[in-house]
Amino acid sequence: MVADKTHHPGRDKVLITGAGGLLGRSAAAHFSRMDCNVTAVTRADLDIANQPAVLTLFDSIKPDVVINCAAATDVDRCEREPDWAFKANEEGPLNLARACLEKGAALVHVSTDYVFDGEKDGLYTQDDQPNPQSVYARSKLAGELAVSAELNRTYIVRSSWVFGKGGKNFGSRVVELAGRGARLKGVIDQVSIPTYAPDLAIGIYDVIRKGTYGLYHVTNTGPTTWMEFARMALDLSGLADIQIEPVTRAELGQPAARPRNSAMRCLLSERLGLAPLRPWQDALKDFIHQ
Ligand SMILES: NC(=O)c1ccc[n+]([C@@H]2O[C@H](COP(=O)([O-])OP(=O)(O)OC[C@H]3O[C@@H](n4cnc5c(N)ncnc54)[C@H](OP(=O)(O)O)[C@@H]3O)[C@@H](O)[C@H]2O)c1
């Protein structure tokens, strides 16, 4: 943890990469709402694995803070295509860290609860050793390590089970899938904390405002399973009569391993007096009602 000047995102130039994705869109919306000077670039605008393109963009924008929301997040595709995973999740973040170092910017790098192996009972903290069990998780941890080795002015923000409008994952799509008559399966033996993308964007903003570099765990509050999450999402949507088949991870047989338990707690936020994000159930209500 390194204390530095307090950032004032409202005055700083903020560059958001991966802005076409779930978190990137929410971050761009929140930082713009907070009157920040935001440049949000999608993958089509900037491939973070392309170092010359990264430097050219830094030269023209001259960002004070960069929020990296770009990543290869298809966990099963990462398992099949490790080169693709490491390019986006290690090489890209390293390029950003190098450019930040050269141009004097700070970097927020978003990472994942999947860096943990899931064998702990209870909440993972920053004191727990990562032990990634999939290519995705290894590539994300490699990104964390590469960025922190290159640049002191780094906020690493791990989150979990991010859901929201336009998301491609189960939590984001369960109601839409139910509406289309799909057969739904809810995993019962995997626990973590669903995190609403707009809430995570607020959490990242608050972290930057504190100006204390380090490793954060930023999630909504309260561990659950995908089964419980999906049930509540359907009930809130007036689809209480739709059945969800309970399944285990083994029964699903996905190519990449998922941790049994990866719910996290943030010792650093607690030390700094950063308020925890609200319970995931409250966030889910907002998501469904919007
Ligand atoms: N979703 C979750 O459940 C979850 C949980 C914990 C942590 N996280 C972390 O949260 C962050 C944001 O994830 P998300 O949920 O917003 O994922 P997302 O919706 O898949 O967004 C990621 C974005 O990054 C883009 N991208 C991929 N490779 C790129 C590259 N080389 N250069 C520039 N852009 C690139 C993707 O573009 P294409 O779609 O065109 O490839 C996509 O628009 C990631 O760091 C992820 O690891 C996510």
CSV table of C-alpha atoms in Angstrom, one decimal, residues 80-195:
chain,number,residue,atom,x,y,z
A,80,ARG,CA,-8.9,-23.5,-24.8
A,81,GLU,CA,-6.9,-20.5,-26.0
A,82,PRO,CA,-4.2,-19.5,-23.4
A,83,ASP,CA,-2.4,-17.2,-25.8
A,84,TRP,CA,-5.5,-15.2,-26.3
A,85,ALA,CA,-6.1,-15.0,-22.6
A,86,PHE,CA,-2.5,-13.9,-21.7
A,87,LYS,CA,-2.4,-11.3,-24.5
A,88,ALA,CA,-5.4,-9.5,-23.1
A,89,ASN,CA,-5.0,-10.2,-19.4
A,90,GLU,CA,-1.2,-10.0,-18.9
A,91,GLU,CA,0.5,-8.3,-22.0
A,92,GLY,CA,-2.2,-5.6,-22.3
A,93,PRO,CA,-2.2,-4.5,-18.7
A,94,LEU,CA,1.7,-4.5,-18.8
A,95,ASN,CA,1.6,-2.2,-21.8
A,96,LEU,CA,-0.7,0.1,-19.9
A,97,ALA,CA,1.5,0.1,-16.8
A,98,ARG,CA,4.6,0.9,-18.9
A,99,ALA,CA,2.7,3.7,-20.6
A,100,CYS,CA,1.5,5.0,-17.3
A,101,LEU,CA,5.1,4.9,-15.9
A,102,GLU,CA,6.4,6.8,-18.9
A,103,LYS,CA,3.7,9.4,-18.9
A,104,GLY,CA,3.1,9.8,-15.2
A,105,ALA,CA,-0.4,8.4,-14.9
A,106,ALA,CA,-1.9,6.1,-12.2
A,107,LEU,CA,-3.5,2.8,-13.2
A,108,VAL,CA,-6.6,1.0,-11.9
A,109,HIS,CA,-6.4,-2.6,-13.0
A,110,VAL,CA,-9.5,-4.7,-12.5
A,111,SER,CA,-9.0,-8.3,-11.5
A,112,THR,CA,-11.0,-11.3,-10.2
A,113,ASP,CA,-11.9,-13.5,-7.2
A,114,TYR,CA,-10.9,-16.5,-9.4
A,115,VAL,CA,-7.3,-15.9,-8.4
A,116,PHE,CA,-8.2,-17.9,-5.3
A,117,ASP,CA,-8.5,-21.7,-5.4
A,118,GLY,CA,-11.8,-21.7,-3.4
A,119,GLU,CA,-10.7,-24.1,-0.7
A,120,LYS,CA,-11.0,-21.6,2.1
A,121,ASP,CA,-14.1,-21.5,4.3
A,122,GLY,CA,-15.1,-17.9,4.9
A,123,LEU,CA,-14.1,-14.7,3.2
A,124,TYR,CA,-10.8,-14.3,1.3
A,125,THR,CA,-8.8,-11.2,2.2
A,126,GLN,CA,-5.7,-9.7,0.8
A,127,ASP,CA,-3.7,-11.8,3.3
A,128,ASP,CA,-4.7,-15.0,1.5
A,129,GLN,CA,-2.4,-16.4,-1.1
A,130,PRO,CA,-3.8,-16.6,-4.7
A,131,ASN,CA,-3.7,-20.1,-6.2
A,132,PRO,CA,-5.4,-19.9,-9.6
A,133,GLN,CA,-7.0,-23.0,-11.0
A,134,SER,CA,-7.8,-22.1,-14.6
A,135,VAL,CA,-6.0,-20.4,-17.5
A,136,TYR,CA,-8.3,-17.3,-17.1
A,137,ALA,CA,-7.3,-17.1,-13.4
A,138,ARG,CA,-3.6,-17.6,-14.1
A,139,SER,CA,-3.7,-14.9,-16.8
A,140,LYS,CA,-5.5,-12.5,-14.5
A,141,LEU,CA,-3.0,-13.1,-11.7
A,142,ALA,CA,-0.1,-12.7,-14.1
A,143,GLY,CA,-1.7,-9.3,-15.1
A,144,GLU,CA,-1.8,-8.2,-11.4
A,145,LEU,CA,1.8,-9.2,-10.9
A,146,ALA,CA,3.0,-7.6,-14.1
A,147,VAL,CA,1.3,-4.3,-13.4
A,148,SER,CA,2.4,-4.1,-9.8
A,149,ALA,CA,6.0,-4.9,-10.7
A,150,GLU,CA,6.1,-2.2,-13.3
A,151,LEU,CA,4.2,0.7,-11.6
A,152,ASN,CA,3.9,1.9,-8.0
A,153,ARG,CA,0.9,4.0,-8.7
A,154,THR,CA,-1.4,1.1,-9.1
A,155,TYR,CA,-4.8,0.3,-7.7
A,156,ILE,CA,-5.6,-3.4,-8.3
A,157,VAL,CA,-9.3,-3.9,-7.8
A,158,ARG,CA,-10.5,-7.5,-7.6
A,159,SER,CA,-14.2,-8.1,-7.9
A,160,SER,CA,-16.5,-11.1,-8.3
A,161,TRP,CA,-19.5,-12.3,-10.4
A,162,VAL,CA,-20.0,-8.9,-12.1
A,163,PHE,CA,-23.6,-8.6,-13.6
A,164,GLY,CA,-25.5,-5.9,-15.3
A,165,LYS,CA,-27.3,-4.7,-18.4
A,166,GLY,CA,-25.8,-6.1,-21.6
A,167,GLY,CA,-23.5,-8.6,-19.7
A,168,LYS,CA,-22.8,-11.9,-21.3
A,169,ASN,CA,-22.6,-14.0,-18.2
A,170,PHE,CA,-25.4,-16.1,-16.5
A,171,GLY,CA,-26.2,-13.5,-13.8
A,172,SER,CA,-26.8,-10.8,-16.4
A,173,ARG,CA,-28.8,-13.0,-18.7
A,174,VAL,CA,-30.9,-15.3,-16.5
A,175,VAL,CA,-34.1,-13.4,-16.8
A,176,GLU,CA,-33.7,-12.9,-20.6
A,177,LEU,CA,-33.0,-16.7,-20.9
A,178,ALA,CA,-36.1,-17.5,-18.9
A,179,GLY,CA,-38.2,-15.2,-21.0
A,180,ARG,CA,-37.0,-17.1,-24.1
A,181,GLY,CA,-38.0,-20.4,-22.6
A,182,ALA,CA,-34.5,-21.7,-22.1
A,183,ARG,CA,-34.0,-24.6,-19.7
A,184,LEU,CA,-32.2,-23.0,-16.7
A,185,LYS,CA,-29.6,-24.6,-14.5
A,186,GLY,CA,-28.5,-23.0,-11.3
A,187,VAL,CA,-25.1,-24.0,-9.8
A,188,ILE,CA,-25.5,-24.9,-6.1
A,189,ASP,CA,-21.9,-25.7,-5.1
A,190,GLN,CA,-20.1,-22.5,-6.0
A,191,VAL,CA,-20.2,-19.5,-3.7
A,192,SER,CA,-19.2,-15.9,-4.2
A,193,ILE,CA,-20.6,-12.3,-4.1
A,194,PRO,CA,-22.5,-11.0,-7.2
A,195,THR,CA,-21.5,-7.5,-7.9
